[in-house]
């Protein structure tokens, strides 16, 4: 029996290799156990699509008094007090050109807008344990909205604004009933149009679907409210057909029955359905790292993506799905986990998995704030996930390819047609703490590879932590520390150029992007 299994394995190896075998090159010396594996990339058709600007990050409303488990991690990261003149912040956002930023979060359904016709005092949030979410109602002054939009214009941001969906509703036993009072929201939208501020999308509500967080809205009522938002957008942007914002909802946790009813009853009112992901549990959990490095745990979220994709495809609409907010671990994350190197395994796996299921955009909680910001809340310096996001943004194109890995369950692979260049980009995550894996690339249903004279066959980006310290807030690219310079400029992300006939060497607890430009696939033509 053993010889038969070995023969079967050899046959599979030879079969895959003969499909179209492309090796890739060693960067690190071997250490510990060394395994061989094959990533088979299916190149006939794309299995999903992502937006060119699929990377998105959030800015939240939380005041500095927001605390979790006795620790206050938000500082001055709120939309109301963030230092918009910080050079690192500006450069970090500009590096994406553009970056989608979703403005919203838990307190958005307690925000009023200080427009001319607002009849309430425009006062900030105040800590109050007797109020829902622990804070009173707060207000966005129009001078601050002007400042934010000035920054967004300079930085090259595509703005998604989360509107207060609880306005006018009464809350009874956790259910928010009655129609949405859109007067104040419409006033903000019309102010925004008059000021000629560009908005990519208006999103209605935060975590009010299904059982809701704090309060819930029934699916049929939510669909009715979104219809009202659609009418406001159509009227306010009449004459701006080429620049009309998307209508987005519901920005909450996936509930199959609720989403199915909402999408059905919304009809053409909604362009994008958004859902939130905090699949790693509470930020106080001491086992988050173990969850991240457990392939079976990571696989669990595939059910959500798959179910939502099925609902969207079976609907009679052209609605698209996004992840509107994802921080992994809720209640502000976990210091030295969600702001450290180890989180890139979760984050990049989420980006790869969501794309396989046709999720067009993925909004990370947060750009800055809490313990899960792409930028450090105090210093604005990029955390490791910032560089992971930037590499994804620059390398992973809009067409998603199916991959199968043969070798070990600790390797996770994703592939896309390359972005703004020929070929493909493969993402490899090695969750094992001692095993180096030599990954060979095989192509199925490909056209003949080609190679231009003098053009390097493959470009590799190896991401590691110093001394394999998973809780380090420093990231190495090809062995070199990534850090901003004294002018606050984001460092270049330069690849290694590698002989195409050698395998990709993926060290223990490391991440590799491999761009292979000399490959033509039917899916990418």
Short mmCIF file of C-alpha atoms in Angstrom, two decimals:
data_model
loop_
_atom_site.label_atom_id
_atom_site.label_comp_id
_atom_site.label_asym_id
_atom_site.label_seq_id
_atom_site.Cartn_x
_atom_site.Cartn_y
_atom_site.Cartn_z
CA UNK A 1 0.00 0.00 0.00
CA UNK A 2 2.80 2.44 0.90
CA UNK A 3 4.51 1.94 -2.47
CA UNK A 4 1.20 2.54 -4.24
CA UNK A 5 0.71 5.83 -2.39
CA UNK A 6 4.26 6.92 -3.24
CA UNK A 7 3.69 5.96 -6.90
CA UNK A 8 0.42 7.91 -6.92
CA UNK A 9 2.18 10.94 -5.48
CA UNK A 10 4.94 10.69 -8.08
CA UNK A 11 2.37 10.43 -10.87
CA UNK A 12 0.54 13.50 -9.57
CA UNK A 13 3.81 15.40 -9.41
CA UNK A 14 4.73 14.45 -12.97
CA UNK A 15 1.22 15.17 -14.26
CA UNK A 16 1.10 18.63 -12.71
CA UNK A 17 4.61 19.42 -13.79
CA UNK A 18 3.80 18.47 -17.37
CA UNK A 19 0.78 20.76 -17.42
CA UNK A 20 3.21 23.66 -17.41
CA UNK A 21 5.94 23.67 -14.80
CA UNK A 22 7.48 26.91 -13.67
CA UNK A 23 9.94 26.84 -10.80
CA UNK A 24 10.98 29.71 -8.59
CA UNK A 25 14.11 30.83 -6.54
CA UNK A 26 15.65 30.44 -3.12
CA UNK A 27 16.12 33.42 -0.83
CA UNK A 28 16.76 31.96 2.60
CA UNK A 29 18.97 29.07 3.59
CA UNK A 30 17.27 25.88 4.67
CA UNK A 31 16.49 25.56 8.33
CA UNK A 32 14.66 22.78 10.13
CA UNK A 33 12.49 20.53 8.03
CA UNK A 34 12.20 21.23 4.28
CA UNK A 35 9.11 20.10 2.39
CA UNK A 36 8.24 20.29 -1.27
CA UNK A 37 4.85 21.27 -2.62
CA UNK A 38 3.04 22.33 -5.76
CA UNK A 39 0.62 25.20 -6.22
CA UNK A 40 -1.61 24.47 -9.19
CA UNK A 41 -3.03 27.64 -10.75
CA UNK A 42 -6.13 27.13 -12.89
CA UNK A 43 -5.80 29.59 -15.73
CA UNK A 44 -8.81 29.05 -17.98
CA UNK A 45 -11.26 31.49 -16.41
CA UNK A 46 -11.35 33.88 -13.47
CA UNK A 47 -13.41 32.66 -10.51
CA UNK A 48 -13.97 36.11 -9.00
CA UNK A 49 -13.31 39.81 -9.36
CA UNK A 50 -12.11 42.56 -7.05
CA UNK A 51 -12.13 46.31 -7.53
CA UNK A 52 -8.91 47.97 -8.62
CA UNK A 53 -9.14 49.84 -5.32
CA UNK A 54 -10.25 46.83 -3.30
CA UNK A 55 -8.15 47.83 -0.29
CA UNK A 56 -10.22 49.97 2.05
CA UNK A 57 -9.69 51.17 5.60
CA UNK A 58 -11.99 52.77 8.15
CA UNK A 59 -11.97 55.90 10.24
CA UNK A 60 -14.17 55.77 13.33
CA UNK A 61 -16.01 58.14 15.66
CA UNK A 62 -14.71 56.75 18.97
CA UNK A 63 -13.54 59.50 21.39
CA UNK A 64 -10.38 59.06 23.43
CA UNK A 65 -12.56 57.95 26.38
CA UNK A 66 -13.43 54.71 24.55
CA UNK A 67 -11.94 51.90 26.64
CA UNK A 68 -12.04 48.10 26.48
CA UNK A 69 -11.00 45.73 29.27
CA UNK A 70 -9.64 48.68 31.23
CA UNK A 71 -7.40 49.94 28.40
CA UNK A 72 -8.06 53.04 26.31
CA UNK A 73 -6.50 52.59 22.87
CA UNK A 74 -8.14 55.21 20.63
CA UNK A 75 -6.30 58.40 21.57
CA UNK A 76 -6.86 61.11 18.98
CA UNK A 77 -7.92 58.84 16.12
CA UNK A 78 -11.54 59.97 15.85
CA UNK A 79 -12.97 61.64 12.76
CA UNK A 80 -13.51 64.62 15.06
CA UNK A 81 -9.97 64.98 16.44
CA UNK A 82 -7.52 63.19 14.12
CA UNK A 83 -4.47 65.30 13.19
CA UNK A 84 -5.04 65.77 9.47
CA UNK A 85 -1.75 67.68 9.11
CA UNK A 86 0.43 64.73 10.03
CA UNK A 87 2.88 64.05 7.17
CA UNK A 88 3.06 60.31 7.72
CA UNK A 89 -0.74 60.05 7.59
CA UNK A 90 -0.87 61.96 4.32
CA UNK A 91 1.94 59.95 2.73
CA UNK A 92 0.57 56.64 3.97
CA UNK A 93 -2.78 57.29 2.31
CA UNK A 94 -1.30 58.79 -0.87
CA UNK A 95 0.82 55.65 -1.39
CA UNK A 96 -2.34 53.80 -2.47
CA UNK A 97 -3.60 56.37 -4.98
CA UNK A 98 -6.43 55.82 -4.30
CA UNK A 99 -7.41 54.37 -0.94
CA UNK A 100 -11.07 53.80 -0.13
CA UNK A 101 -11.85 55.04 3.37
CA UNK A 102 -15.13 54.17 5.05
CA UNK A 103 -16.19 56.73 7.65
CA UNK A 104 -18.33 55.12 10.30
CA UNK A 105 -18.55 52.58 13.07
CA UNK A 106 -20.54 51.89 16.21
CA UNK A 107 -21.37 55.51 17.03
CA UNK A 108 -22.41 56.53 13.50
CA UNK A 109 -26.10 55.92 14.31
CA UNK A 110 -25.77 58.48 17.11
CA UNK A 111 -24.23 61.22 14.94
CA UNK A 112 -26.11 64.31 13.81
CA UNK A 113 -24.73 66.77 11.24
CA UNK A 114 -24.34 70.46 12.03
CA UNK A 115 -25.86 71.79 8.83
CA UNK A 116 -27.73 75.10 8.65
CA UNK A 117 -31.13 73.51 9.17
CA UNK A 118 -30.07 71.30 12.09
CA UNK A 119 -32.15 72.45 15.04
CA UNK A 120 -30.08 70.75 17.74
CA UNK A 121 -26.87 71.98 19.39
CA UNK A 122 -23.76 70.59 17.65
CA UNK A 123 -22.00 69.09 20.67
CA UNK A 124 -19.39 66.31 20.93
CA UNK A 125 -19.90 62.81 22.29
CA UNK A 126 -19.90 62.61 26.07
CA UNK A 127 -19.14 59.46 28.07
CA UNK A 128 -22.33 58.19 29.72
CA UNK A 129 -22.67 54.60 30.89
CA UNK A 130 -26.48 54.83 30.76
CA UNK A 131 -26.52 55.51 27.02
CA UNK A 132 -26.41 52.91 24.24
CA UNK A 133 -22.74 52.18 23.46
CA UNK A 134 -21.70 54.26 26.49
CA UNK A 135 -21.84 57.70 24.85
CA UNK A 136 -24.38 60.44 24.27
CA UNK A 137 -25.30 61.70 20.83
CA UNK A 138 -22.49 63.53 19.03
CA UNK A 139 -22.29 65.96 16.15
CA UNK A 140 -20.19 66.52 13.03
CA UNK A 141 -19.65 70.28 12.60
CA UNK A 142 -19.51 71.42 8.99
CA UNK A 143 -16.12 73.08 9.48
CA UNK A 144 -14.75 69.64 10.40
CA UNK A 145 -16.46 68.08 7.38
CA UNK A 146 -14.69 70.74 5.28
CA UNK A 147 -11.33 69.89 6.87
CA UNK A 148 -11.83 66.17 6.29
CA UNK A 149 -12.71 66.67 2.65
CA UNK A 150 -9.69 68.91 2.11
CA UNK A 151 -7.50 66.09 3.43
CA UNK A 152 -9.32 63.47 1.35
CA UNK A 153 -8.76 65.51 -1.80
CA UNK A 154 -5.04 65.97 -1.10
CA UNK A 155 -4.52 62.32 -0.16
CA UNK A 156 -6.50 60.79 -3.03
CA UNK A 157 -9.26 59.14 -0.99
CA UNK A 158 -12.45 57.51 -2.23
CA UNK A 159 -14.85 58.37 0.58
CA UNK A 160 -17.63 56.09 1.81
CA UNK A 161 -19.73 57.87 4.44
CA UNK A 162 -21.84 55.93 6.93
CA UNK A 163 -25.12 57.74 7.66
CA UNK A 164 -27.16 57.61 10.86
CA UNK A 165 -29.96 55.10 10.14
CA UNK A 166 -31.62 55.35 13.57
CA UNK A 167 -32.74 58.96 13.15
CA UNK A 168 -36.47 59.17 13.76
CA UNK A 169 -36.82 55.59 14.98
CA UNK A 170 -37.95 54.49 18.41
CA UNK A 171 -36.23 51.56 20.08
CA UNK A 172 -38.47 49.01 21.75
CA UNK A 173 -36.93 45.90 23.34
CA UNK A 174 -33.88 46.23 21.10
CA UNK A 175 -35.88 46.69 17.89
CA UNK A 176 -35.72 50.05 16.07
CA UNK A 177 -39.15 50.69 14.57
CA UNK A 178 -40.64 53.30 12.31
CA UNK A 179 -39.36 54.95 9.12
CA UNK A 180 -35.99 56.64 8.86
CA UNK A 181 -36.09 60.41 9.34
CA UNK A 182 -33.71 61.42 6.58
CA UNK A 183 -34.02 65.21 6.97
CA UNK A 184 -30.63 65.76 8.58
CA UNK A 185 -28.89 63.22 6.31
CA UNK A 186 -30.36 64.83 3.21
CA UNK A 187 -29.14 68.20 4.45
CA UNK A 188 -25.58 66.81 4.78
CA UNK A 189 -25.75 65.25 1.31
CA UNK A 190 -26.95 68.48 -0.29
CA UNK A 191 -24.26 70.46 1.56
CA UNK A 192 -21.68 68.01 0.23
CA UNK A 193 -22.96 68.41 -3.33
CA UNK A 194 -22.91 72.22 -3.07
CA UNK A 195 -19.32 72.11 -1.85
CA UNK A 196 -18.44 69.79 -4.78
CA UNK A 197 -16.96 67.18 -2.46
CA UNK A 198 -16.60 63.83 -4.20
CA UNK A 199 -18.22 60.92 -2.36
CA UNK A 200 -17.76 57.37 -3.61
CA UNK A 201 -20.68 55.98 -1.63
CA UNK A 202 -23.30 56.76 1.01
CA UNK A 203 -23.82 53.84 3.38
CA UNK A 204 -26.91 53.58 5.59
CA UNK A 205 -26.51 52.28 9.13
CA UNK A 206 -24.01 50.28 11.15
CA UNK A 207 -24.65 46.76 12.52
CA UNK A 208 -28.45 47.06 12.61
CA UNK A 209 -29.20 43.96 10.51
CA UNK A 210 -30.09 40.49 11.82
CA UNK A 211 -30.05 40.59 15.61
CA UNK A 212 -28.25 43.92 15.51
CA UNK A 213 -25.69 45.33 17.92
CA UNK A 214 -27.46 47.67 20.29
CA UNK A 215 -30.56 47.79 18.10
CA UNK A 216 -31.94 45.99 15.06
CA UNK A 217 -34.05 47.00 12.06
CA UNK A 218 -36.26 44.53 10.21
CA UNK A 219 -35.18 43.69 6.66
CA UNK A 220 -38.32 45.07 4.98
CA UNK A 221 -38.07 48.37 6.86
CA UNK A 222 -34.34 48.61 6.05
CA UNK A 223 -35.14 48.07 2.35
CA UNK A 224 -37.74 50.86 2.55
CA UNK A 225 -35.22 53.20 4.21
CA UNK A 226 -32.58 52.43 1.58
CA UNK A 227 -35.15 53.27 -1.08
CA UNK A 228 -35.50 56.68 0.55
CA UNK A 229 -31.71 57.14 0.46
CA UNK A 230 -31.69 56.17 -3.23
CA UNK A 231 -34.27 58.87 -3.97
CA UNK A 232 -32.23 61.48 -2.10
CA UNK A 233 -29.06 60.57 -4.00
CA UNK A 234 -30.88 60.57 -7.36
CA UNK A 235 -32.32 64.03 -6.69
CA UNK A 236 -29.25 65.61 -5.09
CA UNK A 237 -26.90 64.40 -7.83
CA UNK A 238 -29.18 65.12 -10.80
CA UNK A 239 -26.89 66.32 -13.56
CA UNK A 240 -23.89 64.48 -12.09
CA UNK A 241 -24.64 61.11 -13.67
CA UNK A 242 -20.96 60.27 -14.25
CA UNK A 243 -20.09 60.99 -10.62
CA UNK A 244 -23.10 59.66 -8.74
CA UNK A 245 -22.21 57.92 -5.47
CA UNK A 246 -23.04 54.32 -4.73
CA UNK A 247 -25.86 53.49 -2.33
CA UNK A 248 -24.51 50.99 0.21
CA UNK A 249 -26.08 48.97 3.06
CA UNK A 250 -26.51 47.42 5.59
CA UNK A 251 -23.02 47.41 7.16
CA UNK A 252 -23.66 44.65 9.67
CA UNK A 253 -23.05 41.02 10.51
CA UNK A 254 -24.17 38.44 7.97
CA UNK A 255 -27.50 36.78 8.62
CA UNK A 256 -28.58 34.62 5.68
CA UNK A 257 -32.35 35.05 5.98
CA UNK A 258 -32.11 38.77 6.74
CA UNK A 259 -29.74 39.48 3.81
CA UNK A 260 -31.84 37.40 1.42
CA UNK A 261 -35.00 39.36 2.29
CA UNK A 262 -33.20 42.71 2.28
CA UNK A 263 -31.61 42.20 -1.14
CA UNK A 264 -34.87 40.94 -2.60
CA UNK A 265 -36.94 43.86 -1.28
CA UNK A 266 -34.31 46.54 -2.00
CA UNK A 267 -34.44 45.83 -5.73
CA UNK A 268 -32.32 48.37 -7.60
CA UNK A 269 -32.12 50.78 -4.65
CA UNK A 270 -28.85 49.31 -3.33
CA UNK A 271 -25.60 49.01 -5.30
CA UNK A 272 -23.43 47.30 -2.68
CA UNK A 273 -24.23 45.07 0.29
CA UNK A 274 -21.69 45.24 3.10
CA UNK A 275 -21.03 42.90 5.98
CA UNK A 276 -18.68 42.98 8.96
CA UNK A 277 -16.19 40.37 10.19
CA UNK A 278 -14.79 39.85 13.69
CA UNK A 279 -14.18 36.12 13.46
CA UNK A 280 -11.29 35.98 15.95
CA UNK A 281 -13.42 36.75 19.00
CA UNK A 282 -12.91 39.41 21.68
CA UNK A 283 -9.70 41.39 21.83
CA UNK A 284 -9.10 40.17 25.38
CA UNK A 285 -8.75 36.56 24.15
CA UNK A 286 -5.22 35.24 24.79
CA UNK A 287 -5.57 32.60 22.05
CA UNK A 288 -5.93 34.88 19.01
CA UNK A 289 -2.46 33.98 17.72
CA UNK A 290 -3.24 30.26 17.84
CA UNK A 291 -6.47 30.86 15.90
CA UNK A 292 -4.63 32.82 13.21
CA UNK A 293 -2.11 30.01 12.68
CA UNK A 294 -4.78 27.29 12.57
CA UNK A 295 -5.82 26.59 8.93
CA UNK A 296 -9.08 24.95 9.95
CA UNK A 297 -10.05 28.00 12.01
CA UNK A 298 -9.27 30.35 9.13
CA UNK A 299 -11.37 28.19 6.80
CA UNK A 300 -14.44 28.77 8.96
CA UNK A 301 -15.17 32.19 7.47
CA UNK A 302 -15.49 30.71 3.97
CA UNK A 303 -19.07 29.76 4.82
CA UNK A 304 -20.05 33.41 5.19
CA UNK A 305 -18.46 34.44 1.90
CA UNK A 306 -19.94 31.47 0.07
CA UNK A 307 -23.46 32.00 1.43
CA UNK A 308 -23.50 35.69 0.58
CA UNK A 309 -22.16 35.01 -2.91
CA UNK A 310 -25.00 32.53 -3.50
CA UNK A 311 -27.62 35.03 -2.33
CA UNK A 312 -26.21 37.78 -4.54
CA UNK A 313 -25.96 35.53 -7.62
CA UNK A 314 -29.50 34.24 -7.20
CA UNK A 315 -30.98 37.73 -6.80
CA UNK A 316 -32.48 39.63 -9.72
CA UNK A 317 -30.19 42.59 -9.07
CA UNK A 318 -26.67 43.67 -10.04
CA UNK A 319 -25.70 44.24 -6.39
CA UNK A 320 -22.07 43.61 -5.41
CA UNK A 321 -20.72 42.52 -2.00
CA UNK A 322 -18.05 44.19 0.13
CA UNK A 323 -16.62 43.60 3.57
CA UNK A 324 -17.49 46.97 5.05
CA UNK A 325 -15.56 46.57 8.31
CA UNK A 326 -13.23 43.86 9.57
CA UNK A 327 -10.99 44.12 12.59
CA UNK A 328 -10.63 40.41 13.28
CA UNK A 329 -10.80 40.72 17.07
CA UNK A 330 -13.60 42.95 18.33
CA UNK A 331 -13.47 45.57 21.09
CA UNK A 332 -10.43 47.34 19.62
CA UNK A 333 -8.25 44.28 19.00
CA UNK A 334 -5.31 43.05 21.06
CA UNK A 335 -2.06 45.00 21.45
CA UNK A 336 1.00 43.18 20.04
CA UNK A 337 -1.27 40.83 18.12
CA UNK A 338 -3.64 42.84 15.94
CA UNK A 339 -1.02 45.56 15.48
CA UNK A 340 1.87 43.11 15.01
CA UNK A 341 3.36 40.90 12.31
CA UNK A 342 1.22 37.84 13.07
CA UNK A 343 -1.95 39.65 12.03
CA UNK A 344 -0.82 39.75 8.41
CA UNK A 345 -1.46 36.01 8.19
CA UNK A 346 -5.11 36.60 9.14
CA UNK A 347 -5.46 39.80 7.10
CA UNK A 348 -3.94 38.57 3.85
CA UNK A 349 -5.78 35.27 4.16
CA UNK A 350 -9.01 37.24 4.52
CA UNK A 351 -8.20 39.34 1.46
CA UNK A 352 -7.42 36.21 -0.55
CA UNK A 353 -10.42 34.20 0.65
CA UNK A 354 -12.93 37.02 0.24
CA UNK A 355 -11.73 37.65 -3.32
CA UNK A 356 -12.26 33.99 -4.23
CA UNK A 357 -15.94 34.53 -3.37
CA UNK A 358 -16.27 37.68 -5.49
CA UNK A 359 -16.03 40.21 -2.66
CA UNK A 360 -15.09 43.39 -4.50
CA UNK A 361 -13.75 45.55 -1.64
CA UNK A 362 -12.45 44.81 1.87
CA UNK A 363 -12.45 47.57 4.52
CA UNK A 364 -10.00 47.08 7.36
CA UNK A 365 -10.89 48.34 10.82
CA UNK A 366 -9.05 50.63 11.10
CA UNK A 367 -6.75 52.98 9.22
CA UNK A 368 -5.80 54.37 12.62
CA UNK A 369 -7.28 53.84 16.07
CA UNK A 370 -7.62 51.00 18.56
CA UNK A 371 -5.11 48.16 18.53
CA UNK A 372 -5.85 47.08 14.97
CA UNK A 373 -4.92 50.19 12.98
CA UNK A 374 -2.83 49.99 9.85
CA UNK A 375 -1.05 52.97 11.40
CA UNK A 376 0.10 53.30 15.01
CA UNK A 377 -2.47 55.36 16.91
CA UNK A 378 0.13 57.50 18.68
CA UNK A 379 3.02 57.83 16.23
CA UNK A 380 1.20 57.28 12.89
CA UNK A 381 4.01 54.88 11.92
CA UNK A 382 2.84 51.99 9.73
CA UNK A 383 2.15 48.70 11.47
CA UNK A 384 3.05 45.50 9.58
CA UNK A 385 -0.42 45.10 8.05
CA UNK A 386 -0.04 48.46 6.33
CA UNK A 387 2.76 47.08 4.16
CA UNK A 388 0.81 43.86 3.54
CA UNK A 389 -2.12 45.94 2.32
CA UNK A 390 0.08 48.10 0.11
CA UNK A 391 1.72 45.10 -1.55
CA UNK A 392 -1.69 43.51 -2.17
CA UNK A 393 -2.93 46.79 -3.66
CA UNK A 394 0.03 47.04 -6.03
CA UNK A 395 0.38 43.41 -7.07
CA UNK A 396 -2.99 41.65 -7.01
CA UNK A 397 -5.09 42.43 -10.08
CA UNK A 398 -8.84 42.39 -10.50
CA UNK A 399 -9.21 38.84 -11.82
CA UNK A 400 -9.06 36.06 -9.24
CA UNK A 401 -7.64 32.64 -10.14
CA UNK A 402 -8.39 29.28 -8.57
CA UNK A 403 -5.45 27.60 -6.84
CA UNK A 404 -4.87 24.19 -5.28
CA UNK A 405 -1.86 23.46 -3.07
CA UNK A 406 -0.43 19.96 -2.72
CA UNK A 407 1.99 19.41 0.16
CA UNK A 408 0.97 20.65 3.61
CA UNK A 409 -2.12 22.22 5.17
CA UNK A 410 0.08 24.88 6.74
CA UNK A 411 0.58 26.54 3.35
CA UNK A 412 -2.20 28.77 2.04
CA UNK A 413 -2.09 30.10 -1.50
CA UNK A 414 -4.01 32.64 -3.56
CA UNK A 415 -3.43 33.88 -7.10
CA UNK A 416 -4.63 36.78 -9.25
CA UNK A 417 -3.82 38.09 -12.68
CA UNK A 418 -1.07 40.63 -12.08
CA UNK A 419 -2.03 44.27 -11.62
CA UNK A 420 -1.07 46.69 -14.40
CA UNK A 421 1.35 44.19 -15.92
CA UNK A 422 1.37 40.84 -17.64
CA UNK A 423 1.46 37.54 -15.85
CA UNK A 424 0.18 36.46 -12.46
CA UNK A 425 0.86 37.15 -8.80
CA UNK A 426 0.81 34.33 -6.27
CA UNK A 427 0.45 34.90 -2.54
CA UNK A 428 1.88 32.18 -0.26
CA UNK A 429 1.38 32.09 3.53
CA UNK A 430 3.44 29.64 5.61
CA UNK A 431 1.76 29.14 9.00
CA UNK A 432 4.33 26.60 10.18
CA UNK A 433 6.91 27.74 12.75
CA UNK A 434 9.73 25.38 11.74
CA UNK A 435 9.22 24.09 8.19
CA UNK A 436 10.55 25.66 5.03
CA UNK A 437 8.50 24.84 1.95
CA UNK A 438 9.81 24.75 -1.61
CA UNK A 439 6.80 25.73 -3.68
CA UNK A 440 6.74 24.80 -7.35
CA UNK A 441 4.20 26.45 -9.63
CA UNK A 442 2.16 24.47 -12.13
CA UNK A 443 -0.29 26.03 -14.57
CA UNK A 444 -3.43 24.37 -15.88
CA UNK A 445 -5.27 25.56 -18.99
CA UNK A 446 -2.55 28.07 -19.85
CA UNK A 447 -1.30 29.43 -23.10
CA UNK A 448 2.40 29.00 -23.86
CA UNK A 449 4.65 30.99 -21.52
CA UNK A 450 6.75 33.68 -23.11
CA UNK A 451 9.84 35.55 -22.02
CA UNK A 452 11.17 38.89 -23.22
CA UNK A 453 14.92 39.25 -23.63
CA UNK A 454 16.45 40.71 -20.51
CA UNK A 455 13.21 40.67 -18.53
CA UNK A 456 13.49 38.95 -15.14
CA UNK A 457 11.11 36.02 -14.92
CA UNK A 458 9.94 36.51 -11.36
CA UNK A 459 9.83 39.18 -8.68
CA UNK A 460 9.51 38.11 -5.06
CA UNK A 461 8.51 39.98 -1.91
CA UNK A 462 9.30 38.02 1.28
CA UNK A 463 7.68 39.35 4.46
CA UNK A 464 9.10 38.23 7.80
CA UNK A 465 9.41 39.41 11.40
CA UNK A 466 12.76 40.02 13.12
CA UNK A 467 13.90 36.74 14.71
CA UNK A 468 10.51 35.28 13.78
CA UNK A 469 8.95 37.27 16.60
CA UNK A 470 5.28 37.12 15.64
CA UNK A 471 4.45 39.92 18.06
CA UNK A 472 6.94 42.36 16.55
CA UNK A 473 5.58 45.63 15.18
CA UNK A 474 8.42 45.69 12.68
CA UNK A 475 8.19 44.04 9.28
CA UNK A 476 11.08 42.96 7.08
CA UNK A 477 10.83 42.94 3.29
CA UNK A 478 13.41 40.61 1.76
CA UNK A 479 15.37 40.82 4.99
CA UNK A 480 15.36 44.64 5.27
CA UNK A 481 13.41 46.65 7.85
CA UNK A 482 10.53 48.69 6.46
CA UNK A 483 10.31 52.14 8.07
CA UNK A 484 9.44 55.68 7.07
CA UNK A 485 12.28 58.19 6.75
CA UNK A 486 12.76 61.46 8.60
CA UNK A 487 10.54 63.22 6.04
CA UNK A 488 7.69 60.85 6.82
CA UNK A 489 7.91 59.13 3.44
CA UNK A 490 6.77 55.54 2.94
CA UNK A 491 9.72 53.29 1.96
CA UNK A 492 9.94 51.71 -1.49
CA UNK A 493 8.79 48.10 -1.69
CA UNK A 494 11.49 46.63 -3.92
CA UNK A 495 11.41 43.00 -5.08
CA UNK A 496 14.06 40.36 -5.40
CA UNK A 497 14.65 39.19 -8.98
CA UNK A 498 14.74 35.41 -9.07
CA UNK A 499 15.63 32.65 -11.52
CA UNK A 500 12.33 31.28 -12.79
CA UNK A 501 13.50 27.67 -12.87
CA UNK A 502 13.81 27.36 -9.11
CA UNK A 503 11.00 26.90 -6.57
CA UNK A 504 9.68 29.67 -4.33
CA UNK A 505 11.38 29.15 -0.97
CA UNK A 506 8.88 30.05 1.75
CA UNK A 507 10.52 30.15 5.15
CA UNK A 508 8.77 29.31 8.44
CA UNK A 509 6.21 31.91 9.52
CA UNK A 510 6.71 33.98 6.40
CA UNK A 511 4.64 35.47 3.61
CA UNK A 512 5.64 35.70 -0.05
CA UNK A 513 4.17 37.58 -2.97
CA UNK A 514 5.61 36.21 -6.23
CA UNK A 515 4.92 38.14 -9.42
CA UNK A 516 5.56 35.97 -12.49
CA UNK A 517 5.37 38.29 -15.52
CA UNK A 518 6.31 35.79 -18.26
CA UNK A 519 3.07 33.81 -18.11
CA UNK A 520 0.00 34.18 -20.30
CA UNK A 521 -3.23 32.65 -19.03
CA UNK A 522 -6.56 32.58 -20.80
CA UNK A 523 -8.17 34.04 -17.67
CA UNK A 524 -5.90 37.07 -17.84
CA UNK A 525 -6.06 37.84 -21.56
#
